[in-house]
mmCIF file of C-alpha atoms in Angstrom:
data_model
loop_
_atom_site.group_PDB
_atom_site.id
_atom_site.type_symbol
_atom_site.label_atom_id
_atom_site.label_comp_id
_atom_site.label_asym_id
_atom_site.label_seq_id
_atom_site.Cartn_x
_atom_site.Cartn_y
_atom_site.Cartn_z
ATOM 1 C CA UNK A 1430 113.940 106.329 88.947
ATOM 2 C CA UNK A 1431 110.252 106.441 88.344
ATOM 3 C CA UNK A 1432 108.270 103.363 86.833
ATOM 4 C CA UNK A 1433 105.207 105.020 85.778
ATOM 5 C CA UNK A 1434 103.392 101.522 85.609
ATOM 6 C CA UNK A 1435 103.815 101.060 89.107
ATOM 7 C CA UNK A 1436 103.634 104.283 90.670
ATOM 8 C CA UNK A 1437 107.272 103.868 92.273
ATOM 9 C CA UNK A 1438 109.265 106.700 93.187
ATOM 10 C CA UNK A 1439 112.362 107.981 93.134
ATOM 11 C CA UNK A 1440 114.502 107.456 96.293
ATOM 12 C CA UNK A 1441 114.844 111.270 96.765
ATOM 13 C CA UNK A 1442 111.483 111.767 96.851
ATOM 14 C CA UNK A 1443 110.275 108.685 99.019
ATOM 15 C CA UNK A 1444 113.470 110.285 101.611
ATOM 16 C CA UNK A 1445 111.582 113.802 101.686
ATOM 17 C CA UNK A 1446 108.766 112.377 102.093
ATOM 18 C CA UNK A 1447 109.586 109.464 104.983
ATOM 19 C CA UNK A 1448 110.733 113.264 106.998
ATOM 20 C CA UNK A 1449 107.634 114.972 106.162
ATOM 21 C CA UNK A 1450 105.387 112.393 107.289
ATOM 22 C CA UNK A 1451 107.466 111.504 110.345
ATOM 23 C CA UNK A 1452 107.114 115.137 111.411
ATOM 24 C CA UNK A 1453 103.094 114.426 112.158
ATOM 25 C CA UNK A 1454 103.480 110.469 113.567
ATOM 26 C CA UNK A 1455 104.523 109.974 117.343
ATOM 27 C CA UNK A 1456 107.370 107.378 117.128
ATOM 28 C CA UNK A 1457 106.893 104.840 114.371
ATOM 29 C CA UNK A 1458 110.415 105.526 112.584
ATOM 30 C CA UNK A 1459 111.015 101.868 112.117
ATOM 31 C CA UNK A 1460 107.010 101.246 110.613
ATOM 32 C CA UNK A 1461 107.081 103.983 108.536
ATOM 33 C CA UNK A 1462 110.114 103.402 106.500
ATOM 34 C CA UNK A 1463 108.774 99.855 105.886
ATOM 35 C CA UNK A 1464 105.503 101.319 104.771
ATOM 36 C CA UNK A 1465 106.579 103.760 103.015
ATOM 37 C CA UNK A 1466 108.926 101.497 101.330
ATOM 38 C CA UNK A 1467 107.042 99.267 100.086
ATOM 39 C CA UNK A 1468 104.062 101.525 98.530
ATOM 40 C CA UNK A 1469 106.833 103.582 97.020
ATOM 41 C CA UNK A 1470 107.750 100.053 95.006
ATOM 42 C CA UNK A 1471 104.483 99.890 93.850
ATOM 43 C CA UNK A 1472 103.192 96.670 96.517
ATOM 44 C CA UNK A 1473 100.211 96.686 98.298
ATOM 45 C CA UNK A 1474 100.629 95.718 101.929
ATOM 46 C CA UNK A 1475 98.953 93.620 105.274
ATOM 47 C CA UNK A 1476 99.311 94.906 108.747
ATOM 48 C CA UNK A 1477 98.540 93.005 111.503
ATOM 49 C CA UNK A 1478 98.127 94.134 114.900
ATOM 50 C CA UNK A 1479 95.753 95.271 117.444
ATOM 51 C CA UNK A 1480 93.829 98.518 117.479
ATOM 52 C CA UNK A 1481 94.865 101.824 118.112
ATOM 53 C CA UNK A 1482 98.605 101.143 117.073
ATOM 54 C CA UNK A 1483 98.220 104.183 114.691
ATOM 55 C CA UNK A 1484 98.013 102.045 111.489
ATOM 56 C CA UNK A 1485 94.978 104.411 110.211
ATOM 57 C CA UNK A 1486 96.979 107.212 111.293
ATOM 58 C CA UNK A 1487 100.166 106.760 109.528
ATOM 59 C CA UNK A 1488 98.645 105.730 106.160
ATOM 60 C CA UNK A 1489 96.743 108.498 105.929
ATOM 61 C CA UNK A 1490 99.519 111.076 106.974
ATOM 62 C CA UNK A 1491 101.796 109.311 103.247
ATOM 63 C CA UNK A 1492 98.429 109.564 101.468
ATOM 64 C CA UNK A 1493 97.878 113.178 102.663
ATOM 65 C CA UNK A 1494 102.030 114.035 101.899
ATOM 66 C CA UNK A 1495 101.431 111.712 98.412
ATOM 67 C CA UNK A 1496 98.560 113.862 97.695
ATOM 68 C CA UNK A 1497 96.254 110.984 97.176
ATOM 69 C CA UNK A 1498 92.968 110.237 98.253
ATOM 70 C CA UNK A 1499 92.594 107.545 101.381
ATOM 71 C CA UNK A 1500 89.465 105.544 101.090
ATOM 72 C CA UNK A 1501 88.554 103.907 104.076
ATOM 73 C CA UNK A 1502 86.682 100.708 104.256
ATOM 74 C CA UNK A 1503 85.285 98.039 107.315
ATOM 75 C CA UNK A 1504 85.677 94.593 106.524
ATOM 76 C CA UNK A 1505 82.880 92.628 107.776
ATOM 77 C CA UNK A 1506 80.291 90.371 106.423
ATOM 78 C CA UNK A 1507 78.441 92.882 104.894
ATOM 79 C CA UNK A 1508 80.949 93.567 102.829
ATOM 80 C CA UNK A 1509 79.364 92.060 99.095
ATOM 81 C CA UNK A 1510 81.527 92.448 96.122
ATOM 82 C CA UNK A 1511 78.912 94.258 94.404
ATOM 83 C CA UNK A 1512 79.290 97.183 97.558
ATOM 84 C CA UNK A 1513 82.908 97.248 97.103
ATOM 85 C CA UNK A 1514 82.786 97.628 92.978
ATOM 86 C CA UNK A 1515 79.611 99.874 93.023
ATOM 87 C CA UNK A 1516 76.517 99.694 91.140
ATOM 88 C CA UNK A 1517 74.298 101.559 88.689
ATOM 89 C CA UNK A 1518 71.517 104.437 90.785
ATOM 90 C CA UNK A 1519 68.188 101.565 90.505
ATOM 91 C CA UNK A 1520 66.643 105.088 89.961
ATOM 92 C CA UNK A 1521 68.203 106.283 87.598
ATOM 93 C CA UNK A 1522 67.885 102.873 85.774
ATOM 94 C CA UNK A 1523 64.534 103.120 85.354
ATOM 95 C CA UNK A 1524 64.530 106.407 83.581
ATOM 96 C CA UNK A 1525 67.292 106.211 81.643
ATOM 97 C CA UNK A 1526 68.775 102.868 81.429
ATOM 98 C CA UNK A 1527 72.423 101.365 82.164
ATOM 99 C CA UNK A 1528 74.467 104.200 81.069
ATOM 100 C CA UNK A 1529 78.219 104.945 82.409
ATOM 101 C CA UNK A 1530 77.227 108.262 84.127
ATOM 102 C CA UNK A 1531 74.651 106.677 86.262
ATOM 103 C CA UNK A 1532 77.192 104.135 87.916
ATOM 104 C CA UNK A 1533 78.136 104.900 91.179
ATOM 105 C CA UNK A 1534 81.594 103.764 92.131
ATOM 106 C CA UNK A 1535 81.988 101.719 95.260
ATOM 107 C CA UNK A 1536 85.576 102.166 97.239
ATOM 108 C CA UNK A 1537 87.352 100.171 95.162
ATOM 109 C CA UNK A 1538 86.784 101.388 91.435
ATOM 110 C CA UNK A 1539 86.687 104.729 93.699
ATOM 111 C CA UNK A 1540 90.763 103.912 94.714
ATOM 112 C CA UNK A 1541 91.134 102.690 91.314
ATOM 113 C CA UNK A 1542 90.132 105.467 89.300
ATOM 114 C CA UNK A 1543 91.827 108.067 91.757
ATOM 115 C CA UNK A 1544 94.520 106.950 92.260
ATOM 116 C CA UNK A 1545 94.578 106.731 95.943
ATOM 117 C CA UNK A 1546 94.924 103.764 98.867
ATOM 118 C CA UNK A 1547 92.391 101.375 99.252
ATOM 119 C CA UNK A 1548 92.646 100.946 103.114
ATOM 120 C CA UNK A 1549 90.480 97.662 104.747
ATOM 121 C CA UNK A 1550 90.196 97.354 108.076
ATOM 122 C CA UNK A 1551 89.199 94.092 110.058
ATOM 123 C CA UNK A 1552 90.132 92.496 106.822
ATOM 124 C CA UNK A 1553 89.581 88.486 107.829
ATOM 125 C CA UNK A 1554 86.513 89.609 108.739
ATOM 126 C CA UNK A 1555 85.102 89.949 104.894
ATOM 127 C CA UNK A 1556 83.467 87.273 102.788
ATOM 128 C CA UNK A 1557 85.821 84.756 100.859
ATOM 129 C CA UNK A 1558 84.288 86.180 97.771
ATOM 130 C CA UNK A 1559 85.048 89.708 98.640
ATOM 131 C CA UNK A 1560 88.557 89.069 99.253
ATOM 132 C CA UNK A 1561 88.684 87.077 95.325
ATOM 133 C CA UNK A 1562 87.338 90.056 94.047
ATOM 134 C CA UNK A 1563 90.237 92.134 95.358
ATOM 135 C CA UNK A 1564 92.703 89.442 94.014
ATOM 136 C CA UNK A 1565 92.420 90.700 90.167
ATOM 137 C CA UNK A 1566 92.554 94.105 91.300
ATOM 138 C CA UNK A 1567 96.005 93.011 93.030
ATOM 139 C CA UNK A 1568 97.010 91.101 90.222
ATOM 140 C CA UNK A 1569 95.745 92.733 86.933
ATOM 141 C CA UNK A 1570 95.335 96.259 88.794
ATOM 142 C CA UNK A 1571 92.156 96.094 86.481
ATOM 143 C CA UNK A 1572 88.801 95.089 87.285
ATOM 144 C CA UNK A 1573 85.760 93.977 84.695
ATOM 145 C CA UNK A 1574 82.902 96.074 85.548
ATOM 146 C CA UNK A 1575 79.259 94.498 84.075
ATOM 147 C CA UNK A 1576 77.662 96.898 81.814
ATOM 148 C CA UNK A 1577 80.717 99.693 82.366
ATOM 149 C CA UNK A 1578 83.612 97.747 81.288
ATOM 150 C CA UNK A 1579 87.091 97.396 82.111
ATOM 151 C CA UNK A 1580 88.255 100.051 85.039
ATOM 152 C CA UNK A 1581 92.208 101.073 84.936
ATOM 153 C CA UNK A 1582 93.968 101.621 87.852
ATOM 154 C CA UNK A 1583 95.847 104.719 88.128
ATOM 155 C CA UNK A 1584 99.580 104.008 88.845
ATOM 156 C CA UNK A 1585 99.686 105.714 93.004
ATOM 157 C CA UNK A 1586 96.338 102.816 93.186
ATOM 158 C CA UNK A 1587 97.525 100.277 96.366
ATOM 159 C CA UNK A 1588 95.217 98.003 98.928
ATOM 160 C CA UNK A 1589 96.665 98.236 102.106
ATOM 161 C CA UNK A 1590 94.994 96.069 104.564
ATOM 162 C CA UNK A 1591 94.552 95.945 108.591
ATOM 163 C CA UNK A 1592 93.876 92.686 111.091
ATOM 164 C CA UNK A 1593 93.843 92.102 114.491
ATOM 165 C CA UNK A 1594 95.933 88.873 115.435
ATOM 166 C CA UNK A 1595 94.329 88.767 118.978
ATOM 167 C CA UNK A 1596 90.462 88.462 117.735
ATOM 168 C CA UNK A 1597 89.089 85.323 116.215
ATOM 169 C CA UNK A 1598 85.616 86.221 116.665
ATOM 170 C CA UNK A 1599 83.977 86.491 113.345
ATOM 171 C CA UNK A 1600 86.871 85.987 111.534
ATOM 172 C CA UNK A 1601 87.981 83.865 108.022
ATOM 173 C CA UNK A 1602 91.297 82.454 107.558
ATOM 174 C CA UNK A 1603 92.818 84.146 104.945
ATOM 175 C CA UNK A 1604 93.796 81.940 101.996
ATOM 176 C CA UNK A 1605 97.538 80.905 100.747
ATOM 177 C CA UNK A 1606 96.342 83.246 97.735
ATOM 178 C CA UNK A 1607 95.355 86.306 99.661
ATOM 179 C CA UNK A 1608 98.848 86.151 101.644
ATOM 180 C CA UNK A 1609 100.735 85.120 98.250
ATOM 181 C CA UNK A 1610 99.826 88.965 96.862
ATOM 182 C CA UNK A 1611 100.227 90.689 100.228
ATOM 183 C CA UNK A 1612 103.318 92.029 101.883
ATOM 184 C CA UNK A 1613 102.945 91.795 105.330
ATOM 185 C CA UNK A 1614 104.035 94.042 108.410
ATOM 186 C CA UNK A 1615 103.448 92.930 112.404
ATOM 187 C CA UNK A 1616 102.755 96.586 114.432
ATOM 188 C CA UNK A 1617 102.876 96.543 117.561
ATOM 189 C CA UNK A 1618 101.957 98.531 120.507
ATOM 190 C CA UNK A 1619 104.138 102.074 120.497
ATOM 191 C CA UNK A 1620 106.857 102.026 124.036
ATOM 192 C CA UNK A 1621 105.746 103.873 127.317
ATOM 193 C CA UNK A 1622 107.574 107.018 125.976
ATOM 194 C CA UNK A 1623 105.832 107.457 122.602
ATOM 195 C CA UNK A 1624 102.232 106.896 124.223
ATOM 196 C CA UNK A 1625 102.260 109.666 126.673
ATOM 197 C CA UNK A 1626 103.626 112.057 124.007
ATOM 198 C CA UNK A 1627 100.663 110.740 121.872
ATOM 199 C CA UNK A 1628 98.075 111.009 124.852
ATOM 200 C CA UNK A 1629 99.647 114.672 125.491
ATOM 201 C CA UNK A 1630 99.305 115.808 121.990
ATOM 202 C CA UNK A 1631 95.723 114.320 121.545
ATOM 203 C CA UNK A 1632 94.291 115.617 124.638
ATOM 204 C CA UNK A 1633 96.147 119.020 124.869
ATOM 205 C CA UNK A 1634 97.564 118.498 128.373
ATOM 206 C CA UNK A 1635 101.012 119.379 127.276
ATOM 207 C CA UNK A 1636 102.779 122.149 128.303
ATOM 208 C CA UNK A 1637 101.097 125.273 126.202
ATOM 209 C CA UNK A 1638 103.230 128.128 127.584
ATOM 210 C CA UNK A 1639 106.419 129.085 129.976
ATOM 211 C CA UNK A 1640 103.741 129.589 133.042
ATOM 212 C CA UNK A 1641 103.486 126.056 133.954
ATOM 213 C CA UNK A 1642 100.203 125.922 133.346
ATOM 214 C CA UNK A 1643 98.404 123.414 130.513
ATOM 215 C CA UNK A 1644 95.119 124.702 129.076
ATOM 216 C CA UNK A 1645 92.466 121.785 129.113
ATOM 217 C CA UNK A 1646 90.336 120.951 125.986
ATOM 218 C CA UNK A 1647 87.283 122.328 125.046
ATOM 219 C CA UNK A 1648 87.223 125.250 127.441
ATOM 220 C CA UNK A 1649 89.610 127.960 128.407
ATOM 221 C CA UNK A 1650 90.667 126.824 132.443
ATOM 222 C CA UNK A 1651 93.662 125.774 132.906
ATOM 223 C CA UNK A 1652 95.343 122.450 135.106
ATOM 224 C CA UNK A 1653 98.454 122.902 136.529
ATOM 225 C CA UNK A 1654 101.773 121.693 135.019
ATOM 226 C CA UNK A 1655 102.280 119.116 137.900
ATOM 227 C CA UNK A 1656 98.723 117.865 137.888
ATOM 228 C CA UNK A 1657 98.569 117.097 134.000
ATOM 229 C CA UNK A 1658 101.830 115.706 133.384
ATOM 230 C CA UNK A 1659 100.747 113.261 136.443
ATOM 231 C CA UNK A 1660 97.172 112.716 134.560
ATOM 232 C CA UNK A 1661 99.318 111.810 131.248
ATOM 233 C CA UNK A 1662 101.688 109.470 133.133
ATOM 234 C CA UNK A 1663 99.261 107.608 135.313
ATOM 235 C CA UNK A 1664 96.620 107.156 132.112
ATOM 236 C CA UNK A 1665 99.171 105.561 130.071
ATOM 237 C CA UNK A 1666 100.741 103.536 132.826
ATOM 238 C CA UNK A 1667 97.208 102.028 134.099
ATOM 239 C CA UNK A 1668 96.213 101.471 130.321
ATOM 240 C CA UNK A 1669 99.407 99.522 129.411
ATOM 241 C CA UNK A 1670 99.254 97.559 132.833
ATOM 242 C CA UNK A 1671 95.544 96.065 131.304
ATOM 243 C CA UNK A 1672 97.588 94.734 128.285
ATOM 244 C CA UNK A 1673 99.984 92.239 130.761
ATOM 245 C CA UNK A 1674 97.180 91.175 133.406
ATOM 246 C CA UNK A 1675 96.796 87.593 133.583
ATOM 247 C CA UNK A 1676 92.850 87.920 133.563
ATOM 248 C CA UNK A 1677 93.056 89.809 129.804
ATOM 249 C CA UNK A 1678 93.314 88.196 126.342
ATOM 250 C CA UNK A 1679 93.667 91.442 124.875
ATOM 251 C CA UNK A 1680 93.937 94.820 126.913
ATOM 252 C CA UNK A 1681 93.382 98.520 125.713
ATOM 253 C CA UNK A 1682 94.814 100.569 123.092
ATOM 254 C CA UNK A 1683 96.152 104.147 123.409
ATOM 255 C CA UNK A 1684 92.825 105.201 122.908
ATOM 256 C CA UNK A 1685 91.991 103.875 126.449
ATOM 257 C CA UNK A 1686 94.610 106.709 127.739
ATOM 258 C CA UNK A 1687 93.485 108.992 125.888
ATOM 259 C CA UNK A 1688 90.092 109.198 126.865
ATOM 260 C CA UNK A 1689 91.168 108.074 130.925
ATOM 261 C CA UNK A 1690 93.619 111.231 131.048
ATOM 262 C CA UNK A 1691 89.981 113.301 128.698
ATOM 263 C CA UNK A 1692 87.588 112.126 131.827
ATOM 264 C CA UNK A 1693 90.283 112.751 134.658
ATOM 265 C CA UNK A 1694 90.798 116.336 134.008
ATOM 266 C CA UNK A 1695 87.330 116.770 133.707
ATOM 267 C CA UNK A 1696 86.478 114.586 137.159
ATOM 268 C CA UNK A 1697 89.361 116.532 138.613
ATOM 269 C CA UNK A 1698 88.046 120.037 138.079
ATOM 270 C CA UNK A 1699 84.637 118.839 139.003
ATOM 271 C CA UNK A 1700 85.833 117.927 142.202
ATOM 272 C CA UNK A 1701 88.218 120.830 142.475
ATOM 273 C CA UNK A 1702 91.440 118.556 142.540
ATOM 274 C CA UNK A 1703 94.456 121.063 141.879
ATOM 275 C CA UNK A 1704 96.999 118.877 142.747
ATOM 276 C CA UNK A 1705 98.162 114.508 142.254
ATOM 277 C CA UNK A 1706 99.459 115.070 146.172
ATOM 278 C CA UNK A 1707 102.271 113.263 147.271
ATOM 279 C CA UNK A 1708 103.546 110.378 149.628
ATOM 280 C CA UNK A 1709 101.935 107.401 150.242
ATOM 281 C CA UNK A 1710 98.609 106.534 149.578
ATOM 282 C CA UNK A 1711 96.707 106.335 152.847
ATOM 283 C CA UNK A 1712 92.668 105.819 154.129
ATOM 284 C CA UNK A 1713 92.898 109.669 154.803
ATOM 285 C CA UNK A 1714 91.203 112.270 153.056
ATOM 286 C CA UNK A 1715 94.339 113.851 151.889
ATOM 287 C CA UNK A 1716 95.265 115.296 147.899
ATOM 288 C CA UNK A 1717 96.999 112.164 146.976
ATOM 289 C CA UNK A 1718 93.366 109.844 148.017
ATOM 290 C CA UNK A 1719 91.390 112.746 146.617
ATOM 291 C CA UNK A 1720 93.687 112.106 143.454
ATOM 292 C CA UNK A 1721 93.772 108.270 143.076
ATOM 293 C CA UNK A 1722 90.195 107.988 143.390
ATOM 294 C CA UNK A 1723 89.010 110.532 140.780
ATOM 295 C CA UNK A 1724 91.652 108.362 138.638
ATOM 296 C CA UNK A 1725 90.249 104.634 139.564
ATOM 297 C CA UNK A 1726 86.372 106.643 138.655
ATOM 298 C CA UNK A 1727 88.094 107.398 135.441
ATOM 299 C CA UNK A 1728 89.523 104.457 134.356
ATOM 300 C CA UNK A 1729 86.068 102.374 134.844
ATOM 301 C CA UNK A 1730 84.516 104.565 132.824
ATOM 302 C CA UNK A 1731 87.664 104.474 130.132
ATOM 303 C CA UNK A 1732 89.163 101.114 130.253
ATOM 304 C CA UNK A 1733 86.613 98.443 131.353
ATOM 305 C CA UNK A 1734 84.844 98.418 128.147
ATOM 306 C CA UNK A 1735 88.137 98.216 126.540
ATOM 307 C CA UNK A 1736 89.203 95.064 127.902
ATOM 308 C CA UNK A 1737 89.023 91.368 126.806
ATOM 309 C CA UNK A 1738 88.504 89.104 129.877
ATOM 310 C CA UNK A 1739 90.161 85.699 129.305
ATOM 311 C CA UNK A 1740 87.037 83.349 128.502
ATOM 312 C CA UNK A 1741 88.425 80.927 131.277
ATOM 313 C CA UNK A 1742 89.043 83.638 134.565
ATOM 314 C CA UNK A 1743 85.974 83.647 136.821
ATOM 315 C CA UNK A 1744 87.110 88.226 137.306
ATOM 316 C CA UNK A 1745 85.353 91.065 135.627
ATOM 317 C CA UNK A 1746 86.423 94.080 133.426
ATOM 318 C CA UNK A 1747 85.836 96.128 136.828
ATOM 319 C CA UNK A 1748 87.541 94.279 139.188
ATOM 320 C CA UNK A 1749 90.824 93.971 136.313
ATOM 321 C CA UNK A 1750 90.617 97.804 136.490
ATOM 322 C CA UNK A 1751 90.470 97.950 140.722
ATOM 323 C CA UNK A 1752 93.066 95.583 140.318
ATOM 324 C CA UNK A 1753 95.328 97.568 138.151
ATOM 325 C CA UNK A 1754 94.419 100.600 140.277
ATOM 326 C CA UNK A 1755 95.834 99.126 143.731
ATOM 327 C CA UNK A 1756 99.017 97.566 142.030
ATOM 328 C CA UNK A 1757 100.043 101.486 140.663
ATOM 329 C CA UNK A 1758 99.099 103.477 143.684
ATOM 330 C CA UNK A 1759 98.999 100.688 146.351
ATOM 331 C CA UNK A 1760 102.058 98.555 145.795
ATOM 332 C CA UNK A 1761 103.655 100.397 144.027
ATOM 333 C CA UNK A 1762 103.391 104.477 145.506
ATOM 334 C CA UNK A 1763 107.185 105.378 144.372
ATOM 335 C CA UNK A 1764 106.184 104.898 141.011
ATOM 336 C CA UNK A 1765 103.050 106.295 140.803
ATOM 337 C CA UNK A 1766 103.475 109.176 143.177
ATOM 338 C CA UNK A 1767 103.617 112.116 141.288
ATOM 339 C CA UNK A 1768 102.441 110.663 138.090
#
């Protein structure tokens, strides 16, 4: 049934859409139906977890299928209620005084007026004040506007908000208040599975025909089967290995694979490296050294920055990554080899 008031809809509909939208999402079944769920009912939700667990990219895949617009906002101190309402052009002001048509609506009113999601990121990171503001919005799904009036939200209107658990830098404690109006949703990082199929698909090292051959981004050469589906493996195993070293407080997202398996290929046909080799890794200028090397190049330049060093550990970002290196093709060559 549909509750106009609320924007809910009918069960049918929320079902064709759940498969629609899980047809462009790697994995997230289980997120997704919550999500989904609970916008469908009309509730504007919280989800906490770290970065680059494809929050961003599943909201806007129902608000693209919804046909709704997604308007994307950073929370951080700048964040004034007067930016997030809007204001009237000073400009404009001065010619022709406060007049409706020469307000210009900030995100919210924006969402509000459209109809669409009202999507915060590093949301305990904006003003107390900010966050009040947002609470009539919630509540009323109405906000007072000074010289404009009262602004109507259309019914498909929600505030769906983002946090990251793991960084108190910077941060507010959200109040009883804020969480009373929130539904809330812990995402976590995707399984080993769903992150290479997300690194292959974002960097275009899948397979692309029956040749066994996998045409590299940005240019028309070509890396062969063996050597990218290695590249894919070994960038999402030596990412997800920075998440569970006892040196990190928070490791990198899938973002960090991505661009390790982006700068491999490219290091890789640099050095003309056709192949990931095989057998055990030894001092010798062999394939498989050739290999691990342009990788452990790669991952400095992809993962260091990514990485949270633990406050109280005397390491570095660089030796974490070295680290992580010699565990995956050092200690552990049967796993590694061949990707």
């Amino acid at each position: 049934m549909t509750t106009q008031s609320t924007g809910t809809r009918d069960t049918g509909y929320v079902t064709r859409m759940r498969d629609h939208v899980g047809q462009r999402v790697v994995g997230r079944e289980h997120e997704l139906d919550l999500v989904l769920a609970a916008v469908a009912a009309g509730r504007d939700i919280l989800l906490e977890g770290p970065p680059g667990t494809s929050k961003s990219t599943l909201l806007r895949a129902i608000a693209e299928e919804w046909g709704i617009p997604f308007v994307l906002v950073e929370g951080n101190a700048d964040l004034t209620p007067s930016k997030l309402i809007g204001g009237h052009d000073p400009s404009r002001v001065l010619r022709e005084g406060y007049k409706d048509e020469n307000f210009v609506d900030g995100p919210l009113v924006r969402a509000m007026r459209e109809g669409g999601f009202l999507y915060i990121e590093e949301f305990n990171r904006a003003p107390d004040d900010t966050l009040n503001t947002l609470l009539t919005a919630m509540a009323e799904r109405e906000v007072t506007v000074p010289r404009v009036g009262s602004v109507t939200a259309q019914p498909t209107f929600r505030i769906i908000a983002s946090m990251n658990p793991y960084d108190n830098v910077g941060t507010t404690r959200l109040s009883s208040s804020v969480h009373d109006r929130f539904n809330r949703l812990v995402v976590d990082y995707q399984g080993a599975d769903d992150e290479r199929a997300i690194v292959a698909l974002r960097t275009g090292l899948g397979p692309s025909d029956s040749i066994g051959t996998i045409t590299t981004p940005d240019d028309d050469d070509q890396l062969p089967a063996d050597l990218a589906a290695a590249l894919v493996a070994d960038s999402v195993a030596l990412t997800r290995a920075t998440r569970d070293h006892e040196d990190t407080r928070q490791g990198s997202s899938v973002r960090g694979a991505i661009d390790l398996a982006l700068v491999g290929a490219q290091l890789l046909a640099m050095r003309g490296i056709e192949t990931p080799g095989e057998g055990r890794l030894t001092d010798e200028d062999t394939p498989r050294r050739r290999y691990a090397e342009s990788m452990r190049d790669a991952a400095m330049v992809a993962l260091s920055g990514r990485l949270h060093v633990d406050a109280a550990s005397a390491t570095t970002p660089e030796r974490v990554v070295q680290e992580i290196w010699e565990d995956h093709y050092l200690l552990h060559p049967a796993a590694a080899a061949g990707g």
